[in-house]
Each structure stands twice: as C-alpha cells, then as structure tokens.
Amino acid sequence: MNPDLVYLAQTETTAGFLSQNTDALSRIKNRPSGKSFLISVDSLQTLRSFTRVSKEHKNRVRRASKTTFAYPCGLAIRVVKDKEHLQFLKKLKWSYSTSSNPSGKGFDEIYAQEKADVILFTCKGFFEDKPSSIYRLGKRKMRKLR
C-alpha cells in the first residue's frame, strides 16, 4: 500500500477519501491547505502514538463507535471499529480521512471515482449515512461539536 495515493473506500459513515498525504486530499477537495483533516486509526495503540488520552476520557474513547474526538493537541482522531474499513486501515495503521464529495456538496459517486487514485469496492457499495458525532475533549470536560 502506498501512503501517498488517495483511496476511495467506504468508511463507517460515508464513502471517503483516505490518504496519508494531506496535499493530495486538499487538491482533490479544493480545500485551503491550512484546514485540517480527521485522522482514522486502526487501534488504541496507534492513537497513543498521536496523543495522550486523559484518565477521565479513556473508557469513553475506548467504547465509542462512529465517534470522533478532538483532543487538546489540536488533532481530531477516530478509532475505527467497522470490520470492513478496519481491514483496509490495518495495512496503513492510520490515514487522513475526508468525505468523497466536493466541498459543501452531497455525495457524487462519479466525481469520487474520477478523483481517487485507487478505488476499494465492497459488496455493500458506496453510500452516505448520518455523519459521525464529534466531541472536543478537555482535561476534564467534554463538549459536543456535532
């Protein structure tokens, strides 16, 4: 697996672009280069290589599914639990993730397939589900962002 390529894959909630190359993702999505991406990780051990989870939130992060947490360090990270998505992600350990639609628009499968370097088909196909929840974690408190 080449971490610089952009992959189109079905994530837990929507069809998404995945890559370890933020420049390629920004170019495809026509986003400002300063805007950050969500990071998907394959395990709690990989999460620990990015940030420290405070004692108050450890169980919450470990048990959450389809939930992204924004940490005090400025990173937004989701630990993937979906078996099919995890099968792909285990090969990279982590990747930046974004929806596969043009910025501010709905899912368009033709657009997504044109922009991706590699397309990962599953038996479920590509679909858009409700977005994941996002919580900002402080040292002690938690606030819902979405």
PDB file of C-alpha atoms in Angstrom:
ATOM      1  CA  MET A   1       0.000   0.000   0.000  1.00  0.00           C
ATOM      2  CA  ASN A   2       1.329   3.397  -0.992  1.00  0.00           C
ATOM      3  CA  PRO A   3       0.509   6.014   1.699  1.00  0.00           C
ATOM      4  CA  ASP A   4       0.792   8.851  -0.845  1.00  0.00           C
ATOM      5  CA  LEU A   5      -2.068   7.587  -3.013  1.00  0.00           C
ATOM      6  CA  VAL A   6      -5.669   8.664  -2.455  1.00  0.00           C
ATOM      7  CA  TYR A   7      -8.020   5.751  -1.817  1.00  0.00           C
ATOM      8  CA  LEU A   8     -11.789   5.813  -2.231  1.00  0.00           C
ATOM      9  CA  ALA A   9     -13.297   3.477   0.352  1.00  0.00           C
ATOM     10  CA  GLN A  10     -16.497   3.005   2.284  1.00  0.00           C
ATOM     11  CA  THR A  11     -15.848   4.224   5.829  1.00  0.00           C
ATOM     12  CA  GLU A  12     -18.087   3.670   8.839  1.00  0.00           C
ATOM     13  CA  THR A  13     -20.411   6.516   7.901  1.00  0.00           C
ATOM     14  CA  THR A  14     -19.835   7.553   4.286  1.00  0.00           C
ATOM     15  CA  ALA A  15     -17.747   6.957   1.211  1.00  0.00           C
ATOM     16  CA  GLY A  16     -14.472   8.738   1.875  1.00  0.00           C
ATOM     17  CA  PHE A  17     -11.068   9.656   0.534  1.00  0.00           C
ATOM     18  CA  LEU A  18      -8.237   8.202   2.628  1.00  0.00           C
ATOM     19  CA  SER A  19      -4.536   9.017   2.381  1.00  0.00           C
ATOM     20  CA  GLN A  20      -1.504   9.918   4.454  1.00  0.00           C
ATOM     21  CA  ASN A  21      -0.826  12.781   2.016  1.00  0.00           C
ATOM     22  CA  THR A  22      -2.739  15.921   3.072  1.00  0.00           C
ATOM     23  CA  ASP A  23      -1.646  17.858  -0.028  1.00  0.00           C
ATOM     24  CA  ALA A  24      -3.282  15.310  -2.330  1.00  0.00           C
ATOM     25  CA  LEU A  25      -6.503  15.353  -0.293  1.00  0.00           C
ATOM     26  CA  SER A  26      -6.585  19.167  -0.254  1.00  0.00           C
ATOM     27  CA  ARG A  27      -6.065  19.301  -4.009  1.00  0.00           C
ATOM     28  CA  ILE A  28      -8.861  16.801  -4.700  1.00  0.00           C
ATOM     29  CA  LYS A  29     -11.318  18.527  -2.363  1.00  0.00           C
ATOM     30  CA  ASN A  30     -10.295  22.096  -3.372  1.00  0.00           C
ATOM     31  CA  ARG A  31      -9.797  22.940   0.302  1.00  0.00           C
ATOM     32  CA  PRO A  32      -7.469  25.512   1.789  1.00  0.00           C
ATOM     33  CA  SER A  33      -4.205  23.784   2.721  1.00  0.00           C
ATOM     34  CA  GLY A  34      -4.408  25.033   6.328  1.00  0.00           C
ATOM     35  CA  LYS A  35      -7.702  23.257   7.036  1.00  0.00           C
ATOM     36  CA  SER A  36      -7.033  20.071   8.986  1.00  0.00           C
ATOM     37  CA  PHE A  37      -8.352  16.568   8.308  1.00  0.00           C
ATOM     38  CA  LEU A  38      -9.749  13.931  10.598  1.00  0.00           C
ATOM     39  CA  ILE A  39      -7.341  11.076  11.338  1.00  0.00           C
ATOM     40  CA  SER A  40      -8.624   7.483  11.313  1.00  0.00           C
ATOM     41  CA  VAL A  41      -6.564   4.984  13.282  1.00  0.00           C
ATOM     42  CA  ASP A  42      -6.734   1.202  13.435  1.00  0.00           C
ATOM     43  CA  SER A  43      -6.256   0.762  17.195  1.00  0.00           C
ATOM     44  CA  LEU A  44      -5.906   2.448  20.557  1.00  0.00           C
ATOM     45  CA  GLN A  45      -2.190   1.705  20.403  1.00  0.00           C
ATOM     46  CA  THR A  46      -1.895   3.758  17.203  1.00  0.00           C
ATOM     47  CA  LEU A  47      -3.965   6.513  18.845  1.00  0.00           C
ATOM     48  CA  ARG A  48      -1.372   6.696  21.624  1.00  0.00           C
ATOM     49  CA  SER A  49       1.320   7.493  19.070  1.00  0.00           C
ATOM     50  CA  PHE A  50      -0.575  10.711  18.177  1.00  0.00           C
ATOM     51  CA  THR A  51      -1.832  11.968  21.531  1.00  0.00           C
ATOM     52  CA  ARG A  52      -2.420  11.204  25.163  1.00  0.00           C
ATOM     53  CA  VAL A  53      -5.971  10.493  26.337  1.00  0.00           C
ATOM     54  CA  SER A  54      -6.676  11.835  29.813  1.00  0.00           C
ATOM     55  CA  LYS A  55      -7.733   9.400  32.503  1.00  0.00           C
ATOM     56  CA  GLU A  56     -11.254  10.884  32.646  1.00  0.00           C
ATOM     57  CA  HIS A  57     -11.921  10.058  28.988  1.00  0.00           C
ATOM     58  CA  LYS A  58     -10.118   6.726  28.435  1.00  0.00           C
ATOM     59  CA  ASN A  59     -13.176   4.481  28.749  1.00  0.00           C
ATOM     60  CA  ARG A  60     -15.300   6.820  26.645  1.00  0.00           C
ATOM     61  CA  VAL A  61     -12.776   6.799  23.805  1.00  0.00           C
ATOM     62  CA  ARG A  62     -12.280   3.035  24.014  1.00  0.00           C
ATOM     63  CA  ARG A  63     -16.016   2.234  23.876  1.00  0.00           C
ATOM     64  CA  ALA A  64     -17.175   4.842  21.365  1.00  0.00           C
ATOM     65  CA  SER A  65     -18.182   3.848  17.858  1.00  0.00           C
ATOM     66  CA  LYS A  66     -18.735   6.188  14.914  1.00  0.00           C
ATOM     67  CA  THR A  67     -17.391   8.982  17.098  1.00  0.00           C
ATOM     68  CA  THR A  68     -14.531  11.398  16.521  1.00  0.00           C
ATOM     69  CA  PHE A  69     -12.751  13.111  19.386  1.00  0.00           C
ATOM     70  CA  ALA A  70     -10.940  16.443  19.074  1.00  0.00           C
ATOM     71  CA  TYR A  71      -8.028  16.450  21.520  1.00  0.00           C
ATOM     72  CA  PRO A  72      -6.343  19.407  23.259  1.00  0.00           C
ATOM     73  CA  CYS A  73      -3.318  18.938  20.956  1.00  0.00           C
ATOM     74  CA  GLY A  74      -5.496  20.078  18.029  1.00  0.00           C
ATOM     75  CA  LEU A  75      -5.989  16.703  16.327  1.00  0.00           C
ATOM     76  CA  ALA A  76      -9.367  15.095  15.568  1.00  0.00           C
ATOM     77  CA  ILE A  77      -8.998  11.315  15.709  1.00  0.00           C
ATOM     78  CA  ARG A  78     -11.411   8.398  15.291  1.00  0.00           C
ATOM     79  CA  VAL A  79     -10.616   4.821  16.276  1.00  0.00           C
ATOM     80  CA  VAL A  80     -12.259   2.668  13.587  1.00  0.00           C
ATOM     81  CA  LYS A  81     -14.387  -0.289  14.701  1.00  0.00           C
ATOM     82  CA  ASP A  82     -16.106  -1.231  11.395  1.00  0.00           C
ATOM     83  CA  LYS A  83     -14.631  -4.595  10.285  1.00  0.00           C
ATOM     84  CA  GLU A  84     -14.508  -3.900   6.535  1.00  0.00           C
ATOM     85  CA  HIS A  85     -12.992  -0.431   6.922  1.00  0.00           C
ATOM     86  CA  LEU A  86     -10.586  -1.758   9.543  1.00  0.00           C
ATOM     87  CA  GLN A  87      -9.372  -4.469   7.174  1.00  0.00           C
ATOM     88  CA  PHE A  88      -8.075  -1.746   4.822  1.00  0.00           C
ATOM     89  CA  LEU A  89      -6.864   0.588   7.567  1.00  0.00           C
ATOM     90  CA  LYS A  90      -4.732  -2.061   9.284  1.00  0.00           C
ATOM     91  CA  LYS A  91      -2.424  -2.009   6.258  1.00  0.00           C
ATOM     92  CA  LEU A  92      -1.699   1.721   6.709  1.00  0.00           C
ATOM     93  CA  LYS A  93      -2.160   1.903  10.531  1.00  0.00           C
ATOM     94  CA  TRP A  94      -3.631   5.409  10.138  1.00  0.00           C
ATOM     95  CA  SER A  95      -4.795   7.797   7.448  1.00  0.00           C
ATOM     96  CA  TYR A  96      -6.272  11.225   6.980  1.00  0.00           C
ATOM     97  CA  SER A  97      -9.929  10.923   6.102  1.00  0.00           C
ATOM     98  CA  THR A  98     -12.475  13.159   4.416  1.00  0.00           C
ATOM     99  CA  SER A  99     -15.803  12.650   2.681  1.00  0.00           C
ATOM    100  CA  SER A 100     -15.604  11.909  -1.020  1.00  0.00           C
ATOM    101  CA  ASN A 101     -17.883  14.719  -2.097  1.00  0.00           C
ATOM    102  CA  PRO A 102     -16.922  18.161  -3.415  1.00  0.00           C
ATOM    103  CA  SER A 103     -16.632  20.657  -0.533  1.00  0.00           C
ATOM    104  CA  GLY A 104     -20.072  21.767   0.593  1.00  0.00           C
ATOM    105  CA  LYS A 105     -21.981  19.362  -1.697  1.00  0.00           C
ATOM    106  CA  GLY A 106     -23.576  15.921  -1.462  1.00  0.00           C
ATOM    107  CA  PHE A 107     -22.085  12.553  -2.383  1.00  0.00           C
ATOM    108  CA  ASP A 108     -21.475  12.016  -6.101  1.00  0.00           C
ATOM    109  CA  GLU A 109     -20.075   8.569  -6.921  1.00  0.00           C
ATOM    110  CA  ILE A 110     -18.873   9.559 -10.402  1.00  0.00           C
ATOM    111  CA  TYR A 111     -16.928  12.551  -9.006  1.00  0.00           C
ATOM    112  CA  ALA A 112     -15.424  10.376  -6.268  1.00  0.00           C
ATOM    113  CA  GLN A 113     -14.268   7.666  -8.672  1.00  0.00           C
ATOM    114  CA  GLU A 114     -12.704  10.230 -11.037  1.00  0.00           C
ATOM    115  CA  LYS A 115     -10.661  11.864  -8.263  1.00  0.00           C
ATOM    116  CA  ALA A 116      -9.368   8.761  -6.446  1.00  0.00           C
ATOM    117  CA  ASP A 117      -6.129   7.010  -7.377  1.00  0.00           C
ATOM    118  CA  VAL A 118      -7.353   3.628  -6.085  1.00  0.00           C
ATOM    119  CA  ILE A 119     -10.983   2.541  -5.638  1.00  0.00           C
ATOM    120  CA  LEU A 120     -11.764  -0.099  -2.989  1.00  0.00           C
ATOM    121  CA  PHE A 121     -15.118  -1.715  -3.772  1.00  0.00           C
ATOM    122  CA  THR A 122     -17.042  -3.695  -1.169  1.00  0.00           C
ATOM    123  CA  CYS A 123     -20.165  -5.810  -1.505  1.00  0.00           C
ATOM    124  CA  LYS A 124     -22.141  -3.004   0.198  1.00  0.00           C
ATOM    125  CA  GLY A 125     -21.125  -0.489  -2.459  1.00  0.00           C
ATOM    126  CA  PHE A 126     -20.724   3.208  -1.645  1.00  0.00           C
ATOM    127  CA  PHE A 127     -23.314   5.038   0.435  1.00  0.00           C
ATOM    128  CA  GLU A 128     -23.733   8.069   2.663  1.00  0.00           C
ATOM    129  CA  ASP A 129     -25.019   7.574   6.206  1.00  0.00           C
ATOM    130  CA  LYS A 130     -25.529  10.054   9.018  1.00  0.00           C
ATOM    131  CA  PRO A 131     -22.258  11.763   9.976  1.00  0.00           C
ATOM    132  CA  SER A 132     -20.259  10.719  12.997  1.00  0.00           C
ATOM    133  CA  SER A 133     -20.513  12.559  16.300  1.00  0.00           C
ATOM    134  CA  ILE A 134     -17.635  14.871  17.169  1.00  0.00           C
ATOM    135  CA  TYR A 135     -16.688  15.742  20.750  1.00  0.00           C
ATOM    136  CA  ARG A 136     -13.999  18.119  21.978  1.00  0.00           C
ATOM    137  CA  LEU A 137     -12.172  16.641  24.952  1.00  0.00           C
ATOM    138  CA  GLY A 138     -10.690  18.910  27.567  1.00  0.00           C
ATOM    139  CA  LYS A 139      -8.617  17.807  30.503  1.00  0.00           C
ATOM    140  CA  ARG A 140     -11.777  17.140  32.474  1.00  0.00           C
ATOM    141  CA  LYS A 141     -14.806  18.208  30.433  1.00  0.00           C
ATOM    142  CA  MET A 142     -16.254  17.171  27.105  1.00  0.00           C
ATOM    143  CA  ARG A 143     -18.283  19.294  24.665  1.00  0.00           C
ATOM    144  CA  LYS A 144     -20.347  18.069  21.698  1.00  0.00           C
ATOM    145  CA  LEU A 145     -19.380  19.784  18.423  1.00  0.00           C
ATOM    146  CA  ARG A 146     -21.595  17.739  16.066  1.00  0.00           C
TER     147      ARG A 146
END
